[in-house]
């Protein structure tokens, strides 16, 4: 029982660490499995299972909230079950991997459940924001962590209790494979809801053609998101240069003439409080509808309370920052947070909101690519290779290479953006500041055009038969519909899904919760029937 409780507490911390501070990125299987081995008294098993699953999961991250196999729980559960098995360490490790990998895939079906519960909670936060109730908003933010950890902690506890009984294998055998396939498809479709909500906030009718640039870069030129972001930068600079002499449609409030006239109403303690809140809890209330919005509003709350003594202005600030927000929390989030604080202090809340919306897409593309796809892949590959040799330097190296750089880069971004944001507000005229936000919007549309086909994963597995004549003989061929769709337009289905969800949210004006329900039901049904899947089956 004590071991089961310890593993459950460890699973809770692993989940929290990947949503908040990223102290050692315990959510990764290398770290999760290694510590689980120490808890069970089989450190070598934890190293082997965690490292093997780490290599299997390398480069797999929840970009845009996409559902992926729950490798964290798979590593912990696999280690717990392997520890109760008989035989040599190699045989035990094989048992752990035989259970851990299927468990990771199976338990991914629970991931959308936790995220959907937090979606319902964010509406309660809206009520507290409307009342100016900071404590209520903070409570909802931290309570939202419960469903995230519950869907991982409960299976971990049950598996640890029944370590010798093969509980996970029994669960895997009893749940229909079609349901697991359906939930997996639903998880790959749900990011379309966030994209649709974001497009609804942006000037889509004015800038829709910019989406094509990012789409062509990803679908036809096979550019990574970072490459698309660089193209977006060039397009944004060109756009702002050509439009320099034209009037700006949405001009924010004019900032002060110079930096010295910006009233420094915020103290160092205020700034430290904002950064601490973001550092320790940026994503614990992540949900399908607003994604990181509640965490951002919770972080901004001390500043809003200080700057807006009038309740109406304070409430408006909370509601302003409760709008949809999602970006890289490591490279991007602190930068946007610091600039938002500076612009709110400078008395330009509209600029703070528009700049935040404009920058989150580009910063997500740059941050996720550089940190997760590049840096993490190198660090955790090195760590896993050492761990497979039974060397504890592996997980220790990975943990240190996460702890120090991640903490320093976030702190620097926040401080830099706050300083530069005040200077921007003090020196730029209102029209120029609006053009900066306009250029960032252009950049956001370009990157978003590449994001949609790269994150919303869906293909059709349906085929049809056609008869052709070869050397005078009729030959019947089985043709994959997806191949024909790819010839017509690559990634057509992700685009259609996102467009359909956009029409439901913006044109049909359905509540996001209803849209999420429709997407989940459609994903489960179509995935269960085997008509659609996140990716095409491997060809033999």
PDB file of C-alpha atoms in Angstrom, residues 157-414:
ATOM      1  CA  UNK A 157      -2.711   3.558  -7.919  1.00  0.00           C
ATOM      2  CA  UNK A 158      -4.861   0.672  -9.172  1.00  0.00           C
ATOM      3  CA  UNK A 159      -2.014  -0.818 -11.192  1.00  0.00           C
ATOM      4  CA  UNK A 160       0.393  -0.535  -8.274  1.00  0.00           C
ATOM      5  CA  UNK A 161      -2.064  -2.282  -5.967  1.00  0.00           C
ATOM      6  CA  UNK A 162      -2.519  -5.129  -8.406  1.00  0.00           C
ATOM      7  CA  UNK A 163       1.117  -5.216  -9.529  1.00  0.00           C
ATOM      8  CA  UNK A 164       1.222  -8.981  -9.461  1.00  0.00           C
ATOM      9  CA  UNK A 165      -2.212  -9.506 -11.013  1.00  0.00           C
ATOM     10  CA  UNK A 166      -1.732  -7.940 -14.443  1.00  0.00           C
ATOM     11  CA  UNK A 167      -4.487  -5.379 -13.947  1.00  0.00           C
ATOM     12  CA  UNK A 168      -3.532  -3.249 -16.943  1.00  0.00           C
ATOM     13  CA  UNK A 169      -3.454  -6.285 -19.231  1.00  0.00           C
ATOM     14  CA  UNK A 170      -6.954  -7.228 -18.086  1.00  0.00           C
ATOM     15  CA  UNK A 171      -8.208  -3.679 -18.684  1.00  0.00           C
ATOM     16  CA  UNK A 172      -6.593  -3.597 -22.108  1.00  0.00           C
ATOM     17  CA  UNK A 173      -8.266  -6.870 -23.057  1.00  0.00           C
ATOM     18  CA  UNK A 174     -11.696  -5.862 -21.755  1.00  0.00           C
ATOM     19  CA  UNK A 175     -12.041  -2.438 -23.415  1.00  0.00           C
ATOM     20  CA  UNK A 176     -13.028  -2.624 -27.094  1.00  0.00           C
ATOM     21  CA  UNK A 177     -10.176  -1.709 -29.394  1.00  0.00           C
ATOM     22  CA  UNK A 178     -12.576   0.397 -31.449  1.00  0.00           C
ATOM     23  CA  UNK A 179     -13.291   2.682 -28.503  1.00  0.00           C
ATOM     24  CA  UNK A 180      -9.588   3.282 -27.941  1.00  0.00           C
ATOM     25  CA  UNK A 181      -9.169   4.021 -31.653  1.00  0.00           C
ATOM     26  CA  UNK A 182     -12.107   6.403 -31.524  1.00  0.00           C
ATOM     27  CA  UNK A 183     -10.830   8.313 -28.506  1.00  0.00           C
ATOM     28  CA  UNK A 184      -7.410   8.567 -30.120  1.00  0.00           C
ATOM     29  CA  UNK A 185      -8.988  10.076 -33.235  1.00  0.00           C
ATOM     30  CA  UNK A 186     -11.094  12.436 -31.130  1.00  0.00           C
ATOM     31  CA  UNK A 187      -7.983  13.650 -29.341  1.00  0.00           C
ATOM     32  CA  UNK A 188      -6.287  14.399 -32.663  1.00  0.00           C
ATOM     33  CA  UNK A 189      -9.339  16.364 -33.869  1.00  0.00           C
ATOM     34  CA  UNK A 190      -9.959  18.474 -30.768  1.00  0.00           C
ATOM     35  CA  UNK A 191      -7.143  20.996 -31.401  1.00  0.00           C
ATOM     36  CA  UNK A 192      -9.284  22.180 -34.323  1.00  0.00           C
ATOM     37  CA  UNK A 193     -11.633  23.698 -31.742  1.00  0.00           C
ATOM     38  CA  UNK A 194      -8.884  25.912 -30.371  1.00  0.00           C
ATOM     39  CA  UNK A 195      -7.782  26.959 -33.844  1.00  0.00           C
ATOM     40  CA  UNK A 196     -11.370  27.801 -34.797  1.00  0.00           C
ATOM     41  CA  UNK A 197     -11.825  29.925 -31.679  1.00  0.00           C
ATOM     42  CA  UNK A 198      -8.561  31.728 -32.394  1.00  0.00           C
ATOM     43  CA  UNK A 199      -9.567  32.435 -35.997  1.00  0.00           C
ATOM     44  CA  UNK A 200     -12.858  33.790 -34.686  1.00  0.00           C
ATOM     45  CA  UNK A 201     -10.943  36.345 -32.597  1.00  0.00           C
ATOM     46  CA  UNK A 202      -8.679  37.423 -35.444  1.00  0.00           C
ATOM     47  CA  UNK A 203      -9.509  39.437 -38.558  1.00  0.00           C
ATOM     48  CA  UNK A 204     -10.007  36.376 -40.746  1.00  0.00           C
ATOM     49  CA  UNK A 205     -12.063  38.154 -43.409  1.00  0.00           C
ATOM     50  CA  UNK A 206      -9.235  40.631 -43.880  1.00  0.00           C
ATOM     51  CA  UNK A 207      -6.182  38.356 -43.697  1.00  0.00           C
ATOM     52  CA  UNK A 208      -7.477  34.911 -44.741  1.00  0.00           C
ATOM     53  CA  UNK A 209      -5.104  34.705 -47.713  1.00  0.00           C
ATOM     54  CA  UNK A 210      -2.105  34.752 -45.350  1.00  0.00           C
ATOM     55  CA  UNK A 211      -3.122  31.309 -44.108  1.00  0.00           C
ATOM     56  CA  UNK A 212      -2.326  30.003 -47.582  1.00  0.00           C
ATOM     57  CA  UNK A 213       1.325  31.016 -47.240  1.00  0.00           C
ATOM     58  CA  UNK A 214       1.831  28.915 -44.136  1.00  0.00           C
ATOM     59  CA  UNK A 215      -0.222  26.055 -45.564  1.00  0.00           C
ATOM     60  CA  UNK A 216       1.763  25.930 -48.801  1.00  0.00           C
ATOM     61  CA  UNK A 217       5.020  26.070 -46.850  1.00  0.00           C
ATOM     62  CA  UNK A 218       4.057  23.063 -44.738  1.00  0.00           C
ATOM     63  CA  UNK A 219       2.020  20.981 -47.189  1.00  0.00           C
ATOM     64  CA  UNK A 220       3.963  21.477 -50.412  1.00  0.00           C
ATOM     65  CA  UNK A 221       7.409  22.745 -49.453  1.00  0.00           C
ATOM     66  CA  UNK A 222       7.648  20.477 -46.361  1.00  0.00           C
ATOM     67  CA  UNK A 223       9.010  23.328 -44.269  1.00  0.00           C
ATOM     68  CA  UNK A 224       9.174  22.938 -40.487  1.00  0.00           C
ATOM     69  CA  UNK A 225       7.164  25.374 -38.406  1.00  0.00           C
ATOM     70  CA  UNK A 226      10.304  27.375 -37.646  1.00  0.00           C
ATOM     71  CA  UNK A 227      10.918  27.826 -41.385  1.00  0.00           C
ATOM     72  CA  UNK A 228       7.326  28.944 -41.846  1.00  0.00           C
ATOM     73  CA  UNK A 229       7.765  31.405 -38.972  1.00  0.00           C
ATOM     74  CA  UNK A 230      10.807  32.921 -40.694  1.00  0.00           C
ATOM     75  CA  UNK A 231       8.798  33.360 -43.884  1.00  0.00           C
ATOM     76  CA  UNK A 232       6.087  34.939 -41.764  1.00  0.00           C
ATOM     77  CA  UNK A 233       8.588  37.422 -40.355  1.00  0.00           C
ATOM     78  CA  UNK A 234       9.594  38.449 -43.873  1.00  0.00           C
ATOM     79  CA  UNK A 235       5.970  38.779 -44.983  1.00  0.00           C
ATOM     80  CA  UNK A 236       5.098  40.813 -41.876  1.00  0.00           C
ATOM     81  CA  UNK A 237       8.020  43.204 -42.403  1.00  0.00           C
ATOM     82  CA  UNK A 238       7.075  43.639 -46.044  1.00  0.00           C
ATOM     83  CA  UNK A 239       3.433  44.153 -45.128  1.00  0.00           C
ATOM     84  CA  UNK A 240       4.175  46.807 -42.502  1.00  0.00           C
ATOM     85  CA  UNK A 241       6.622  48.585 -44.822  1.00  0.00           C
ATOM     86  CA  UNK A 242       4.128  48.767 -47.699  1.00  0.00           C
ATOM     87  CA  UNK A 243       1.314  49.878 -45.400  1.00  0.00           C
ATOM     88  CA  UNK A 244       3.384  52.487 -43.579  1.00  0.00           C
ATOM     89  CA  UNK A 245       1.640  55.444 -45.203  1.00  0.00           C
ATOM     90  CA  UNK A 246      -1.870  54.021 -44.940  1.00  0.00           C
ATOM     91  CA  UNK A 247      -4.150  54.737 -41.970  1.00  0.00           C
ATOM     92  CA  UNK A 248      -4.410  52.005 -39.372  1.00  0.00           C
ATOM     93  CA  UNK A 249      -7.941  50.797 -38.783  1.00  0.00           C
ATOM     94  CA  UNK A 250      -7.730  49.851 -35.120  1.00  0.00           C
ATOM     95  CA  UNK A 251      -5.631  52.437 -33.334  1.00  0.00           C
ATOM     96  CA  UNK A 252      -5.032  51.763 -29.640  1.00  0.00           C
ATOM     97  CA  UNK A 253      -4.959  54.464 -27.021  1.00  0.00           C
ATOM     98  CA  UNK A 254      -1.982  56.732 -27.505  1.00  0.00           C
ATOM     99  CA  UNK A 255       0.859  56.000 -25.122  1.00  0.00           C
ATOM    100  CA  UNK A 256       2.851  58.691 -23.412  1.00  0.00           C
ATOM    101  CA  UNK A 257       5.350  60.765 -25.324  1.00  0.00           C
ATOM    102  CA  UNK A 258       8.439  59.298 -23.683  1.00  0.00           C
ATOM    103  CA  UNK A 259       9.379  56.628 -21.217  1.00  0.00           C
ATOM    104  CA  UNK A 260       9.785  59.025 -18.331  1.00  0.00           C
ATOM    105  CA  UNK A 261       6.104  59.979 -18.511  1.00  0.00           C
ATOM    106  CA  UNK A 262       4.971  56.375 -18.038  1.00  0.00           C
ATOM    107  CA  UNK A 263       3.881  56.186 -14.425  1.00  0.00           C
ATOM    108  CA  UNK A 264       5.821  53.348 -12.740  1.00  0.00           C
ATOM    109  CA  UNK A 265       2.879  52.217 -10.656  1.00  0.00           C
ATOM    110  CA  UNK A 266       4.086  48.632 -10.376  1.00  0.00           C
ATOM    111  CA  UNK A 267       6.610  47.585  -7.754  1.00  0.00           C
ATOM    112  CA  UNK A 268       9.255  44.885  -7.973  1.00  0.00           C
ATOM    113  CA  UNK A 269       7.112  42.818  -5.650  1.00  0.00           C
ATOM    114  CA  UNK A 270       4.204  43.060  -8.104  1.00  0.00           C
ATOM    115  CA  UNK A 271       6.414  41.868 -10.932  1.00  0.00           C
ATOM    116  CA  UNK A 272       7.836  38.997  -8.884  1.00  0.00           C
ATOM    117  CA  UNK A 273       4.319  37.905  -7.944  1.00  0.00           C
ATOM    118  CA  UNK A 274       3.228  37.863 -11.590  1.00  0.00           C
ATOM    119  CA  UNK A 275       6.240  35.859 -12.699  1.00  0.00           C
ATOM    120  CA  UNK A 276       5.940  33.367  -9.809  1.00  0.00           C
ATOM    121  CA  UNK A 277       2.324  32.691 -10.659  1.00  0.00           C
ATOM    122  CA  UNK A 278       3.163  32.034 -14.280  1.00  0.00           C
ATOM    123  CA  UNK A 279       6.264  29.984 -13.475  1.00  0.00           C
ATOM    124  CA  UNK A 280       4.544  27.642 -11.033  1.00  0.00           C
ATOM    125  CA  UNK A 281       1.142  27.218 -12.661  1.00  0.00           C
ATOM    126  CA  UNK A 282       1.033  28.433 -16.263  1.00  0.00           C
ATOM    127  CA  UNK A 283      -0.853  25.440 -17.712  1.00  0.00           C
ATOM    128  CA  UNK A 284      -2.538  23.675 -14.780  1.00  0.00           C
ATOM    129  CA  UNK A 285      -5.950  24.926 -15.951  1.00  0.00           C
ATOM    130  CA  UNK A 286      -5.363  24.179 -19.663  1.00  0.00           C
ATOM    131  CA  UNK A 287      -8.620  23.347 -21.432  1.00  0.00           C
ATOM    132  CA  UNK A 288      -9.882  22.808 -24.956  1.00  0.00           C
ATOM    133  CA  UNK A 289     -11.873  26.039 -25.108  1.00  0.00           C
ATOM    134  CA  UNK A 290      -9.433  28.697 -23.841  1.00  0.00           C
ATOM    135  CA  UNK A 291      -6.268  26.588 -23.491  1.00  0.00           C
ATOM    136  CA  UNK A 292      -3.817  28.674 -21.346  1.00  0.00           C
ATOM    137  CA  UNK A 293      -6.106  31.687 -20.881  1.00  0.00           C
ATOM    138  CA  UNK A 294      -7.070  31.102 -17.244  1.00  0.00           C
ATOM    139  CA  UNK A 295      -3.430  30.643 -16.239  1.00  0.00           C
ATOM    140  CA  UNK A 296      -2.520  33.874 -18.025  1.00  0.00           C
ATOM    141  CA  UNK A 297      -5.351  35.808 -16.355  1.00  0.00           C
ATOM    142  CA  UNK A 298      -4.379  34.382 -12.959  1.00  0.00           C
ATOM    143  CA  UNK A 299      -0.805  35.566 -13.530  1.00  0.00           C
ATOM    144  CA  UNK A 300      -1.912  39.049 -14.599  1.00  0.00           C
ATOM    145  CA  UNK A 301      -4.354  39.495 -11.714  1.00  0.00           C
ATOM    146  CA  UNK A 302      -1.930  41.189  -9.236  1.00  0.00           C
ATOM    147  CA  UNK A 303      -1.015  43.766 -11.889  1.00  0.00           C
ATOM    148  CA  UNK A 304      -4.632  44.413 -12.821  1.00  0.00           C
ATOM    149  CA  UNK A 305      -5.560  44.854  -9.165  1.00  0.00           C
ATOM    150  CA  UNK A 306      -2.780  47.413  -8.705  1.00  0.00           C
ATOM    151  CA  UNK A 307      -3.413  49.338 -11.938  1.00  0.00           C
ATOM    152  CA  UNK A 308      -7.213  49.450 -11.892  1.00  0.00           C
ATOM    153  CA  UNK A 309      -8.631  50.480  -8.497  1.00  0.00           C
ATOM    154  CA  UNK A 310     -12.058  50.943 -10.070  1.00  0.00           C
ATOM    155  CA  UNK A 311     -13.918  47.625 -10.024  1.00  0.00           C
ATOM    156  CA  UNK A 312     -15.326  48.037 -13.537  1.00  0.00           C
ATOM    157  CA  UNK A 313     -11.840  48.516 -15.004  1.00  0.00           C
ATOM    158  CA  UNK A 314     -10.455  45.633 -12.927  1.00  0.00           C
ATOM    159  CA  UNK A 315     -13.237  43.301 -14.105  1.00  0.00           C
ATOM    160  CA  UNK A 316     -12.683  44.372 -17.706  1.00  0.00           C
ATOM    161  CA  UNK A 317      -8.985  43.534 -17.343  1.00  0.00           C
ATOM    162  CA  UNK A 318      -9.708  40.057 -15.994  1.00  0.00           C
ATOM    163  CA  UNK A 319     -12.197  39.374 -18.772  1.00  0.00           C
ATOM    164  CA  UNK A 320      -9.765  40.729 -21.363  1.00  0.00           C
ATOM    165  CA  UNK A 321      -7.080  38.255 -20.349  1.00  0.00           C
ATOM    166  CA  UNK A 322      -9.511  35.344 -20.015  1.00  0.00           C
ATOM    167  CA  UNK A 323      -9.849  35.235 -23.792  1.00  0.00           C
ATOM    168  CA  UNK A 324      -8.295  32.378 -25.770  1.00  0.00           C
ATOM    169  CA  UNK A 325      -4.530  32.146 -25.348  1.00  0.00           C
ATOM    170  CA  UNK A 326      -2.023  29.448 -26.212  1.00  0.00           C
ATOM    171  CA  UNK A 327       1.695  29.558 -26.877  1.00  0.00           C
ATOM    172  CA  UNK A 328       4.968  27.971 -25.825  1.00  0.00           C
ATOM    173  CA  UNK A 329       5.256  28.372 -22.052  1.00  0.00           C
ATOM    174  CA  UNK A 330       9.048  28.175 -22.172  1.00  0.00           C
ATOM    175  CA  UNK A 331      10.007  30.419 -25.087  1.00  0.00           C
ATOM    176  CA  UNK A 332       7.175  32.829 -25.778  1.00  0.00           C
ATOM    177  CA  UNK A 333       4.823  32.823 -22.813  1.00  0.00           C
ATOM    178  CA  UNK A 334       7.041  34.798 -20.409  1.00  0.00           C
ATOM    179  CA  UNK A 335       7.891  37.242 -23.214  1.00  0.00           C
ATOM    180  CA  UNK A 336       4.225  37.900 -23.960  1.00  0.00           C
ATOM    181  CA  UNK A 337       3.452  38.135 -20.244  1.00  0.00           C
ATOM    182  CA  UNK A 338       6.152  40.756 -19.666  1.00  0.00           C
ATOM    183  CA  UNK A 339       5.048  42.873 -22.622  1.00  0.00           C
ATOM    184  CA  UNK A 340       1.396  42.643 -21.526  1.00  0.00           C
ATOM    185  CA  UNK A 341       2.311  43.859 -18.039  1.00  0.00           C
ATOM    186  CA  UNK A 342       4.273  46.785 -19.499  1.00  0.00           C
ATOM    187  CA  UNK A 343       1.523  47.826 -21.878  1.00  0.00           C
ATOM    188  CA  UNK A 344      -1.158  47.591 -19.187  1.00  0.00           C
ATOM    189  CA  UNK A 345       0.988  49.796 -16.949  1.00  0.00           C
ATOM    190  CA  UNK A 346       1.467  52.257 -19.805  1.00  0.00           C
ATOM    191  CA  UNK A 347      -2.298  52.664 -20.071  1.00  0.00           C
ATOM    192  CA  UNK A 348      -2.714  50.886 -23.420  1.00  0.00           C
ATOM    193  CA  UNK A 349      -4.816  47.809 -22.577  1.00  0.00           C
ATOM    194  CA  UNK A 350      -6.028  47.412 -26.156  1.00  0.00           C
ATOM    195  CA  UNK A 351      -2.436  47.210 -27.348  1.00  0.00           C
ATOM    196  CA  UNK A 352      -1.693  44.648 -24.627  1.00  0.00           C
ATOM    197  CA  UNK A 353      -4.572  42.451 -25.785  1.00  0.00           C
ATOM    198  CA  UNK A 354      -3.898  42.756 -29.515  1.00  0.00           C
ATOM    199  CA  UNK A 355      -0.159  42.215 -29.137  1.00  0.00           C
ATOM    200  CA  UNK A 356      -0.791  39.126 -27.020  1.00  0.00           C
ATOM    201  CA  UNK A 357      -3.115  37.615 -29.622  1.00  0.00           C
ATOM    202  CA  UNK A 358      -0.755  38.479 -32.456  1.00  0.00           C
ATOM    203  CA  UNK A 359       2.391  37.038 -30.876  1.00  0.00           C
ATOM    204  CA  UNK A 360       1.123  33.782 -29.404  1.00  0.00           C
ATOM    205  CA  UNK A 361       1.044  31.901 -32.721  1.00  0.00           C
ATOM    206  CA  UNK A 362       4.520  32.833 -33.934  1.00  0.00           C
ATOM    207  CA  UNK A 363       6.071  32.351 -30.498  1.00  0.00           C
ATOM    208  CA  UNK A 364       4.412  28.940 -30.226  1.00  0.00           C
ATOM    209  CA  UNK A 365       5.933  27.870 -33.525  1.00  0.00           C
ATOM    210  CA  UNK A 366       9.389  29.114 -32.608  1.00  0.00           C
ATOM    211  CA  UNK A 367       9.333  28.019 -28.963  1.00  0.00           C
ATOM    212  CA  UNK A 368       7.929  24.537 -29.467  1.00  0.00           C
ATOM    213  CA  UNK A 369      10.259  23.850 -32.365  1.00  0.00           C
ATOM    214  CA  UNK A 370      13.441  25.056 -30.689  1.00  0.00           C
ATOM    215  CA  UNK A 371      12.738  23.676 -27.205  1.00  0.00           C
ATOM    216  CA  UNK A 372      10.820  20.467 -27.750  1.00  0.00           C
ATOM    217  CA  UNK A 373      11.731  19.296 -31.226  1.00  0.00           C
ATOM    218  CA  UNK A 374      15.408  20.287 -31.069  1.00  0.00           C
ATOM    219  CA  UNK A 375      16.762  20.868 -27.565  1.00  0.00           C
ATOM    220  CA  UNK A 376      14.754  18.215 -25.714  1.00  0.00           C
ATOM    221  CA  UNK A 377      15.405  15.612 -28.383  1.00  0.00           C
ATOM    222  CA  UNK A 378      19.164  16.021 -27.971  1.00  0.00           C
ATOM    223  CA  UNK A 379      19.135  16.137 -24.157  1.00  0.00           C
ATOM    224  CA  UNK A 380      16.804  13.199 -23.598  1.00  0.00           C
ATOM    225  CA  UNK A 381      18.450  11.051 -26.267  1.00  0.00           C
ATOM    226  CA  UNK A 382      21.762  11.438 -24.488  1.00  0.00           C
ATOM    227  CA  UNK A 383      20.143  10.752 -21.131  1.00  0.00           C
ATOM    228  CA  UNK A 384      18.321   7.661 -22.373  1.00  0.00           C
ATOM    229  CA  UNK A 385      21.473   6.225 -23.957  1.00  0.00           C
ATOM    230  CA  UNK A 386      23.300   6.443 -20.606  1.00  0.00           C
ATOM    231  CA  UNK A 387      20.303   5.034 -18.710  1.00  0.00           C
ATOM    232  CA  UNK A 388      20.169   1.970 -20.981  1.00  0.00           C
ATOM    233  CA  UNK A 389      23.677   1.235 -19.755  1.00  0.00           C
ATOM    234  CA  UNK A 390      22.431   1.324 -16.167  1.00  0.00           C
ATOM    235  CA  UNK A 391      24.070   4.694 -15.581  1.00  0.00           C
ATOM    236  CA  UNK A 392      22.189   7.156 -13.362  1.00  0.00           C
ATOM    237  CA  UNK A 393      24.014   9.971 -15.067  1.00  0.00           C
ATOM    238  CA  UNK A 394      21.336   9.695 -17.787  1.00  0.00           C
ATOM    239  CA  UNK A 395      18.246  10.918 -15.911  1.00  0.00           C
ATOM    240  CA  UNK A 396      20.395  13.224 -13.727  1.00  0.00           C
ATOM    241  CA  UNK A 397      21.861  14.894 -16.823  1.00  0.00           C
ATOM    242  CA  UNK A 398      18.440  15.372 -18.412  1.00  0.00           C
ATOM    243  CA  UNK A 399      16.964  16.793 -15.211  1.00  0.00           C
ATOM    244  CA  UNK A 400      19.773  19.344 -14.763  1.00  0.00           C
ATOM    245  CA  UNK A 401      19.645  20.353 -18.425  1.00  0.00           C
ATOM    246  CA  UNK A 402      15.955  21.113 -17.946  1.00  0.00           C
ATOM    247  CA  UNK A 403      16.103  22.758 -14.519  1.00  0.00           C
ATOM    248  CA  UNK A 404      18.773  25.389 -15.117  1.00  0.00           C
ATOM    249  CA  UNK A 405      18.208  26.599 -18.720  1.00  0.00           C
ATOM    250  CA  UNK A 406      14.398  26.543 -18.531  1.00  0.00           C
ATOM    251  CA  UNK A 407      14.352  28.620 -15.351  1.00  0.00           C
ATOM    252  CA  UNK A 408      16.904  31.160 -16.586  1.00  0.00           C
ATOM    253  CA  UNK A 409      15.415  31.674 -20.041  1.00  0.00           C
ATOM    254  CA  UNK A 410      11.925  32.254 -18.677  1.00  0.00           C
ATOM    255  CA  UNK A 411      13.107  34.784 -16.122  1.00  0.00           C
ATOM    256  CA  UNK A 412      15.165  36.647 -18.716  1.00  0.00           C
ATOM    257  CA  UNK A 413      12.294  36.786 -21.218  1.00  0.00           C
ATOM    258  CA  UNK A 414       9.882  38.252 -18.688  1.00  0.00           C
TER     259      UNK A 414
END
